[in-house]
Amino acid sequence: MEWPYDRIRDKSGRTALIQICDEKQILLFHAVIENPDVPKLGVNIRSDGMKLFGDFGILASNLIELGALAGQADERFAASYNRPIVALAKVVEFYLQRTLKKGPERASQWQDDLNPLQMTYAANDAHCSLMVYKKLIAVASETNRALSPDVYTRDLAKELASLSKAECALSER
């Protein structure tokens, strides 16, 4: 996801772009698509989900944190980083031996018509996330490592509903 950021005021704008891809195409949307059957991959993805909730009231589900998945799928990665959130550029370098450039487009005006540099930046982020995910699933399969989705997947609808119930229980006391 991308959103405008005002460095002078240190303030984030509303979510302006969602990137989605599969092996054949990369789609850049100026709209939000909510579907719990489709995994959403990323780094610090829970924060992206919370941003969507704050901006639009959407409760995302099936959010896969690539760093947490990598830590569970690959003991080499777990030994190197030993934390659930690792920058996408580092995960890409570790698994794809590629450099993911994070230039000035990262903090550009995503709500406007996209220029070619923004399109490339956003497409690379989405595509690299998918390629890392596929590599992690392959690594886990090759090493016979069992994966527990509850370790690396978030469902904000369930998570926030649980918080709401807990808050209600506390307020009844």
PDB file of N, CA, C and O in Angstrom, residues 57-111:
ATOM      1  N   GLY A  57     -12.381   2.184   7.558  1.00  0.00           N
ATOM      2  CA  GLY A  57     -13.206   1.315   8.383  1.00  0.00           C
ATOM      3  C   GLY A  57     -13.228  -0.125   7.906  1.00  0.00           C
ATOM      4  O   GLY A  57     -14.090  -0.900   8.297  1.00  0.00           O
ATOM      5  N   ILE A  58     -12.285  -0.512   7.059  1.00  0.00           N
ATOM      6  CA  ILE A  58     -12.222  -1.870   6.514  1.00  0.00           C
ATOM      7  C   ILE A  58     -11.390  -2.742   7.442  1.00  0.00           C
ATOM      8  O   ILE A  58     -10.287  -2.370   7.849  1.00  0.00           O
ATOM      9  N   LEU A  59     -11.916  -3.908   7.769  1.00  0.00           N
ATOM     10  CA  LEU A  59     -11.214  -4.853   8.631  1.00  0.00           C
ATOM     11  C   LEU A  59     -10.636  -5.965   7.763  1.00  0.00           C
ATOM     12  O   LEU A  59     -11.335  -6.899   7.362  1.00  0.00           O
ATOM     13  N   ALA A  60      -9.372  -5.861   7.463  1.00  0.00           N
ATOM     14  CA  ALA A  60      -8.704  -6.822   6.585  1.00  0.00           C
ATOM     15  C   ALA A  60      -8.453  -8.136   7.302  1.00  0.00           C
ATOM     16  O   ALA A  60      -8.270  -8.181   8.512  1.00  0.00           O
ATOM     17  N   SER A  61      -8.449  -9.205   6.526  1.00  0.00           N
ATOM     18  CA  SER A  61      -8.125 -10.524   7.066  1.00  0.00           C
ATOM     19  C   SER A  61      -7.137 -11.207   6.139  1.00  0.00           C
ATOM     20  O   SER A  61      -6.913 -10.765   5.014  1.00  0.00           O
ATOM     21  N   ASN A  62      -6.549 -12.288   6.635  1.00  0.00           N
ATOM     22  CA  ASN A  62      -5.570 -13.068   5.872  1.00  0.00           C
ATOM     23  C   ASN A  62      -4.372 -12.209   5.472  1.00  0.00           C
ATOM     24  O   ASN A  62      -3.935 -12.221   4.335  1.00  0.00           O
ATOM     25  N   LEU A  63      -3.858 -11.466   6.447  1.00  0.00           N
ATOM     26  CA  LEU A  63      -2.678 -10.633   6.250  1.00  0.00           C
ATOM     27  C   LEU A  63      -1.453 -11.452   6.647  1.00  0.00           C
ATOM     28  O   LEU A  63      -1.310 -11.828   7.807  1.00  0.00           O
ATOM     29  N   ILE A  64      -0.580 -11.722   5.702  1.00  0.00           N
ATOM     30  CA  ILE A  64       0.583 -12.572   5.948  1.00  0.00           C
ATOM     31  C   ILE A  64       1.829 -11.714   6.107  1.00  0.00           C
ATOM     32  O   ILE A  64       2.228 -11.002   5.179  1.00  0.00           O
ATOM     33  N   GLU A  65       2.425 -11.790   7.288  1.00  0.00           N
ATOM     34  CA  GLU A  65       3.655 -11.073   7.598  1.00  0.00           C
ATOM     35  C   GLU A  65       4.826 -11.903   7.082  1.00  0.00           C
ATOM     36  O   GLU A  65       5.114 -12.991   7.596  1.00  0.00           O
ATOM     37  N   LEU A  66       5.512 -11.397   6.036  1.00  0.00           N
ATOM     38  CA  LEU A  66       6.568 -12.175   5.397  1.00  0.00           C
ATOM     39  C   LEU A  66       7.739 -12.486   6.334  1.00  0.00           C
ATOM     40  O   LEU A  66       8.302 -13.574   6.272  1.00  0.00           O
ATOM     41  N   GLY A  67       8.101 -11.562   7.191  1.00  0.00           N
ATOM     42  CA  GLY A  67       9.199 -11.818   8.125  1.00  0.00           C
ATOM     43  C   GLY A  67       8.876 -12.940   9.102  1.00  0.00           C
ATOM     44  O   GLY A  67       9.713 -13.796   9.384  1.00  0.00           O
ATOM     45  N   ALA A  68       7.648 -12.947   9.613  1.00  0.00           N
ATOM     46  CA  ALA A  68       7.230 -14.008  10.538  1.00  0.00           C
ATOM     47  C   ALA A  68       7.144 -15.348   9.812  1.00  0.00           C
ATOM     48  O   ALA A  68       7.544 -16.380  10.360  1.00  0.00           O
ATOM     49  N   LEU A  69       6.649 -15.338   8.576  1.00  0.00           N
ATOM     50  CA  LEU A  69       6.609 -16.566   7.778  1.00  0.00           C
ATOM     51  C   LEU A  69       8.019 -17.062   7.507  1.00  0.00           C
ATOM     52  O   LEU A  69       8.301 -18.259   7.653  1.00  0.00           O
ATOM     53  N   ALA A  70       8.923 -16.161   7.157  1.00  0.00           N
ATOM     54  CA  ALA A  70      10.311 -16.549   6.893  1.00  0.00           C
ATOM     55  C   ALA A  70      10.953 -17.158   8.131  1.00  0.00           C
ATOM     56  O   ALA A  70      11.654 -18.166   8.047  1.00  0.00           O
ATOM     57  N   GLY A  71      10.687 -16.557   9.288  1.00  0.00           N
ATOM     58  CA  GLY A  71      11.247 -17.088  10.531  1.00  0.00           C
ATOM     59  C   GLY A  71      10.745 -18.483  10.843  1.00  0.00           C
ATOM     60  O   GLY A  71      11.462 -19.293  11.420  1.00  0.00           O
ATOM     61  N   GLN A  72       9.506 -18.765  10.455  1.00  0.00           N
ATOM     62  CA  GLN A  72       8.956 -20.099  10.707  1.00  0.00           C
ATOM     63  C   GLN A  72       9.367 -21.093   9.618  1.00  0.00           C
ATOM     64  O   GLN A  72       9.616 -22.253   9.908  1.00  0.00           O
ATOM     65  N   ALA A  73       9.473 -20.624   8.386  1.00  0.00           N
ATOM     66  CA  ALA A  73       9.759 -21.521   7.259  1.00  0.00           C
ATOM     67  C   ALA A  73      11.236 -21.874   7.130  1.00  0.00           C
ATOM     68  O   ALA A  73      11.569 -22.921   6.588  1.00  0.00           O
ATOM     69  N   ASP A  74      12.110 -21.006   7.637  1.00  0.00           N
ATOM     70  CA  ASP A  74      13.541 -21.165   7.350  1.00  0.00           C
ATOM     71  C   ASP A  74      14.375 -20.833   8.593  1.00  0.00           C
ATOM     72  O   ASP A  74      14.445 -19.676   9.008  1.00  0.00           O
ATOM     73  N   GLU A  75      15.010 -21.840   9.142  1.00  0.00           N
ATOM     74  CA  GLU A  75      15.806 -21.608  10.357  1.00  0.00           C
ATOM     75  C   GLU A  75      16.997 -20.688  10.104  1.00  0.00           C
ATOM     76  O   GLU A  75      17.436 -19.984  10.999  1.00  0.00           O
ATOM     77  N   ARG A  76      17.509 -20.648   8.867  1.00  0.00           N
ATOM     78  CA  ARG A  76      18.614 -19.725   8.548  1.00  0.00           C
ATOM     79  C   ARG A  76      18.158 -18.273   8.714  1.00  0.00           C
ATOM     80  O   ARG A  76      18.876 -17.446   9.262  1.00  0.00           O
ATOM     81  N   PHE A  77      16.954 -17.985   8.234  1.00  0.00           N
ATOM     82  CA  PHE A  77      16.412 -16.637   8.352  1.00  0.00           C
ATOM     83  C   PHE A  77      16.151 -16.299   9.819  1.00  0.00           C
ATOM     84  O   PHE A  77      16.493 -15.214  10.285  1.00  0.00           O
ATOM     85  N   ALA A  78      15.558 -17.244  10.532  1.00  0.00           N
ATOM     86  CA  ALA A  78      15.269 -17.031  11.959  1.00  0.00           C
ATOM     87  C   ALA A  78      16.548 -16.747  12.729  1.00  0.00           C
ATOM     88  O   ALA A  78      16.579 -15.866  13.596  1.00  0.00           O
ATOM     89  N   ALA A  79      17.614 -17.463  12.416  1.00  0.00           N
ATOM     90  CA  ALA A  79      18.888 -17.247  13.103  1.00  0.00           C
ATOM     91  C   ALA A  79      19.501 -15.891  12.746  1.00  0.00           C
ATOM     92  O   ALA A  79      20.135 -15.251  13.585  1.00  0.00           O
ATOM     93  N   SER A  80      19.286 -15.436  11.520  1.00  0.00           N
ATOM     94  CA  SER A  80      19.856 -14.166  11.069  1.00  0.00           C
ATOM     95  C   SER A  80      19.110 -12.958  11.622  1.00  0.00           C
ATOM     96  O   SER A  80      19.721 -11.942  11.939  1.00  0.00           O
ATOM     97  N   TYR A  81      17.787 -13.050  11.731  1.00  0.00           N
ATOM     98  CA  TYR A  81      17.001 -11.875  12.106  1.00  0.00           C
ATOM     99  C   TYR A  81      16.274 -11.999  13.442  1.00  0.00           C
ATOM    100  O   TYR A  81      16.120 -11.024  14.142  1.00  0.00           O
ATOM    101  N   ASN A  82      15.752 -13.155  13.776  1.00  0.00           N
ATOM    102  CA  ASN A  82      15.116 -13.411  15.069  1.00  0.00           C
ATOM    103  C   ASN A  82      14.090 -12.339  15.478  1.00  0.00           C
ATOM    104  O   ASN A  82      14.068 -11.871  16.612  1.00  0.00           O
ATOM    105  N   ARG A  83      13.264 -11.906  14.505  1.00  0.00           N
ATOM    106  CA  ARG A  83      12.163 -10.979  14.778  1.00  0.00           C
ATOM    107  C   ARG A  83      11.118 -11.160  13.678  1.00  0.00           C
ATOM    108  O   ARG A  83      11.447 -11.546  12.565  1.00  0.00           O
ATOM    109  N   PRO A  84       9.855 -10.864  13.971  1.00  0.00           N
ATOM    110  CA  PRO A  84       8.798 -11.123  12.992  1.00  0.00           C
ATOM    111  C   PRO A  84       8.695 -10.091  11.869  1.00  0.00           C
ATOM    112  O   PRO A  84       8.184 -10.397  10.809  1.00  0.00           O
ATOM    113  N   ILE A  85       9.165  -8.877  12.097  1.00  0.00           N
ATOM    114  CA  ILE A  85       9.074  -7.848  11.060  1.00  0.00           C
ATOM    115  C   ILE A  85      10.486  -7.487  10.603  1.00  0.00           C
ATOM    116  O   ILE A  85      11.299  -7.021  11.392  1.00  0.00           O
ATOM    117  N   VAL A  86      10.733  -7.756   9.321  1.00  0.00           N
ATOM    118  CA  VAL A  86      12.028  -7.469   8.705  1.00  0.00           C
ATOM    119  C   VAL A  86      11.745  -6.706   7.416  1.00  0.00           C
ATOM    120  O   VAL A  86      10.833  -7.076   6.664  1.00  0.00           O
ATOM    121  N   ALA A  87      12.493  -5.664   7.137  1.00  0.00           N
ATOM    122  CA  ALA A  87      12.271  -4.830   5.949  1.00  0.00           C
ATOM    123  C   ALA A  87      12.203  -5.685   4.687  1.00  0.00           C
ATOM    124  O   ALA A  87      12.974  -6.636   4.525  1.00  0.00           O
ATOM    125  N   LEU A  88      11.287  -5.332   3.802  1.00  0.00           N
ATOM    126  CA  LEU A  88      11.116  -6.090   2.567  1.00  0.00           C
ATOM    127  C   LEU A  88      12.414  -6.138   1.764  1.00  0.00           C
ATOM    128  O   LEU A  88      12.761  -7.184   1.202  1.00  0.00           O
ATOM    129  N   ALA A  89      13.159  -5.056   1.712  1.00  0.00           N
ATOM    130  CA  ALA A  89      14.423  -5.048   0.967  1.00  0.00           C
ATOM    131  C   ALA A  89      15.380  -6.114   1.499  1.00  0.00           C
ATOM    132  O   ALA A  89      16.068  -6.788   0.722  1.00  0.00           O
ATOM    133  N   LYS A  90      15.408  -6.313   2.812  1.00  0.00           N
ATOM    134  CA  LYS A  90      16.288  -7.331   3.401  1.00  0.00           C
ATOM    135  C   LYS A  90      15.796  -8.737   3.091  1.00  0.00           C
ATOM    136  O   LYS A  90      16.587  -9.634   2.823  1.00  0.00           O
ATOM    137  N   VAL A  91      14.480  -8.937   3.141  1.00  0.00           N
ATOM    138  CA  VAL A  91      13.907 -10.256   2.843  1.00  0.00           C
ATOM    139  C   VAL A  91      14.143 -10.593   1.369  1.00  0.00           C
ATOM    140  O   VAL A  91      14.512 -11.712   1.026  1.00  0.00           O
ATOM    141  N   VAL A  92      13.963  -9.598   0.499  1.00  0.00           N
ATOM    142  CA  VAL A  92      14.186  -9.795  -0.940  1.00  0.00           C
ATOM    143  C   VAL A  92      15.648 -10.147  -1.196  1.00  0.00           C
ATOM    144  O   VAL A  92      15.958 -11.072  -1.948  1.00  0.00           O
ATOM    145  N   GLU A  93      16.555  -9.426  -0.562  1.00  0.00           N
ATOM    146  CA  GLU A  93      17.981  -9.714  -0.739  1.00  0.00           C
ATOM    147  C   GLU A  93      18.315 -11.120  -0.239  1.00  0.00           C
ATOM    148  O   GLU A  93      19.051 -11.856  -0.885  1.00  0.00           O
ATOM    149  N   PHE A  94      17.750 -11.515   0.897  1.00  0.00           N
ATOM    150  CA  PHE A  94      18.031 -12.810   1.498  1.00  0.00           C
ATOM    151  C   PHE A  94      17.562 -13.956   0.602  1.00  0.00           C
ATOM    152  O   PHE A  94      18.273 -14.932   0.420  1.00  0.00           O
ATOM    153  N   TYR A  95      16.348 -13.842   0.043  1.00  0.00           N
ATOM    154  CA  TYR A  95      15.766 -14.949  -0.710  1.00  0.00           C
ATOM    155  C   TYR A  95      15.879 -14.849  -2.215  1.00  0.00           C
ATOM    156  O   TYR A  95      15.917 -15.862  -2.900  1.00  0.00           O
ATOM    157  N   LEU A  96      15.919 -13.646  -2.756  1.00  0.00           N
ATOM    158  CA  LEU A  96      15.938 -13.497  -4.207  1.00  0.00           C
ATOM    159  C   LEU A  96      17.274 -12.976  -4.732  1.00  0.00           C
ATOM    160  O   LEU A  96      17.463 -12.878  -5.939  1.00  0.00           O
ATOM    161  N   GLN A  97      18.178 -12.645  -3.816  1.00  0.00           N
ATOM    162  CA  GLN A  97      19.477 -12.079  -4.176  1.00  0.00           C
ATOM    163  C   GLN A  97      19.319 -10.903  -5.143  1.00  0.00           C
ATOM    164  O   GLN A  97      20.033 -10.763  -6.130  1.00  0.00           O
ATOM    165  N   ARG A  98      18.364 -10.037  -4.819  1.00  0.00           N
ATOM    166  CA  ARG A  98      18.082  -8.849  -5.608  1.00  0.00           C
ATOM    167  C   ARG A  98      18.064  -7.635  -4.680  1.00  0.00           C
ATOM    168  O   ARG A  98      17.801  -7.756  -3.492  1.00  0.00           O
ATOM    169  N   THR A  99      18.297  -6.475  -5.266  1.00  0.00           N
ATOM    170  CA  THR A  99      18.200  -5.233  -4.510  1.00  0.00           C
ATOM    171  C   THR A  99      16.851  -4.588  -4.824  1.00  0.00           C
ATOM    172  O   THR A  99      16.536  -4.350  -5.990  1.00  0.00           O
ATOM    173  N   LEU A 100      16.075  -4.347  -3.802  1.00  0.00           N
ATOM    174  CA  LEU A 100      14.794  -3.666  -3.951  1.00  0.00           C
ATOM    175  C   LEU A 100      15.025  -2.206  -3.620  1.00  0.00           C
ATOM    176  O   LEU A 100      15.258  -1.851  -2.464  1.00  0.00           O
ATOM    177  N   LYS A 101      14.972  -1.373  -4.638  1.00  0.00           N
ATOM    178  CA  LYS A 101      15.268   0.047  -4.452  1.00  0.00           C
ATOM    179  C   LYS A 101      14.094   0.756  -3.787  1.00  0.00           C
ATOM    180  O   LYS A 101      12.959   0.580  -4.161  1.00  0.00           O
ATOM    181  N   LYS A 102      14.430   1.560  -2.788  1.00  0.00           N
ATOM    182  CA  LYS A 102      13.445   2.362  -2.061  1.00  0.00           C
ATOM    183  C   LYS A 102      13.841   3.821  -2.231  1.00  0.00           C
ATOM    184  O   LYS A 102      14.488   4.408  -1.377  1.00  0.00           O
ATOM    185  N   GLY A 103      13.450   4.406  -3.366  1.00  0.00           N
ATOM    186  CA  GLY A 103      13.833   5.777  -3.679  1.00  0.00           C
ATOM    187  C   GLY A 103      12.810   6.791  -3.197  1.00  0.00           C
ATOM    188  O   GLY A 103      11.927   6.495  -2.391  1.00  0.00           O
ATOM    189  N   PRO A 104      12.907   7.998  -3.744  1.00  0.00           N
ATOM    190  CA  PRO A 104      12.017   9.089  -3.313  1.00  0.00           C
ATOM    191  C   PRO A 104      10.544   8.843  -3.661  1.00  0.00           C
ATOM    192  O   PRO A 104       9.663   9.461  -3.072  1.00  0.00           O
ATOM    193  N   GLU A 105      10.269   7.927  -4.585  1.00  0.00           N
ATOM    194  CA  GLU A 105       8.874   7.621  -4.930  1.00  0.00           C
ATOM    195  C   GLU A 105       8.107   7.132  -3.713  1.00  0.00           C
ATOM    196  O   GLU A 105       6.895   7.307  -3.614  1.00  0.00           O
ATOM    197  N   ARG A 106       8.820   6.524  -2.782  1.00  0.00           N
ATOM    198  CA  ARG A 106       8.181   5.963  -1.585  1.00  0.00           C
ATOM    199  C   ARG A 106       7.328   7.000  -0.857  1.00  0.00           C
ATOM    200  O   ARG A 106       6.267   6.678  -0.334  1.00  0.00           O
ATOM    201  N   ALA A 107       7.771   8.234  -0.835  1.00  0.00           N
ATOM    202  CA  ALA A 107       7.057   9.290  -0.104  1.00  0.00           C
ATOM    203  C   ALA A 107       6.429  10.298  -1.071  1.00  0.00           C
ATOM    204  O   ALA A 107       6.347  11.475  -0.780  1.00  0.00           O
ATOM    205  N   SER A 108       5.975   9.816  -2.225  1.00  0.00           N
ATOM    206  CA  SER A 108       5.403  10.729  -3.219  1.00  0.00           C
ATOM    207  C   SER A 108       3.887  10.856  -3.063  1.00  0.00           C
ATOM    208  O   SER A 108       3.290  10.277  -2.161  1.00  0.00           O
ATOM    209  N   GLN A 109       3.275  11.580  -3.951  1.00  0.00           N
ATOM    210  CA  GLN A 109       1.830  11.840  -3.907  1.00  0.00           C
ATOM    211  C   GLN A 109       1.075  10.719  -4.625  1.00  0.00           C
ATOM    212  O   GLN A 109       0.776  10.808  -5.810  1.00  0.00           O
ATOM    213  N   TRP A 110       0.737   9.672  -3.901  1.00  0.00           N
ATOM    214  CA  TRP A 110       0.136   8.463  -4.467  1.00  0.00           C
ATOM    215  C   TRP A 110      -1.317   8.656  -4.874  1.00  0.00           C
ATOM    216  O   TRP A 110      -1.852   7.843  -5.628  1.00  0.00           O
ATOM    217  N   GLN A 111      -1.980   9.692  -4.411  1.00  0.00           N
ATOM    218  CA  GLN A 111      -3.378   9.889  -4.758  1.00  0.00           C
ATOM    219  C   GLN A 111      -3.531  10.499  -6.156  1.00  0.00           C
ATOM    220  O   GLN A 111      -4.610  10.452  -6.736  1.00  0.00           O
TER     221      GLN A 111
END
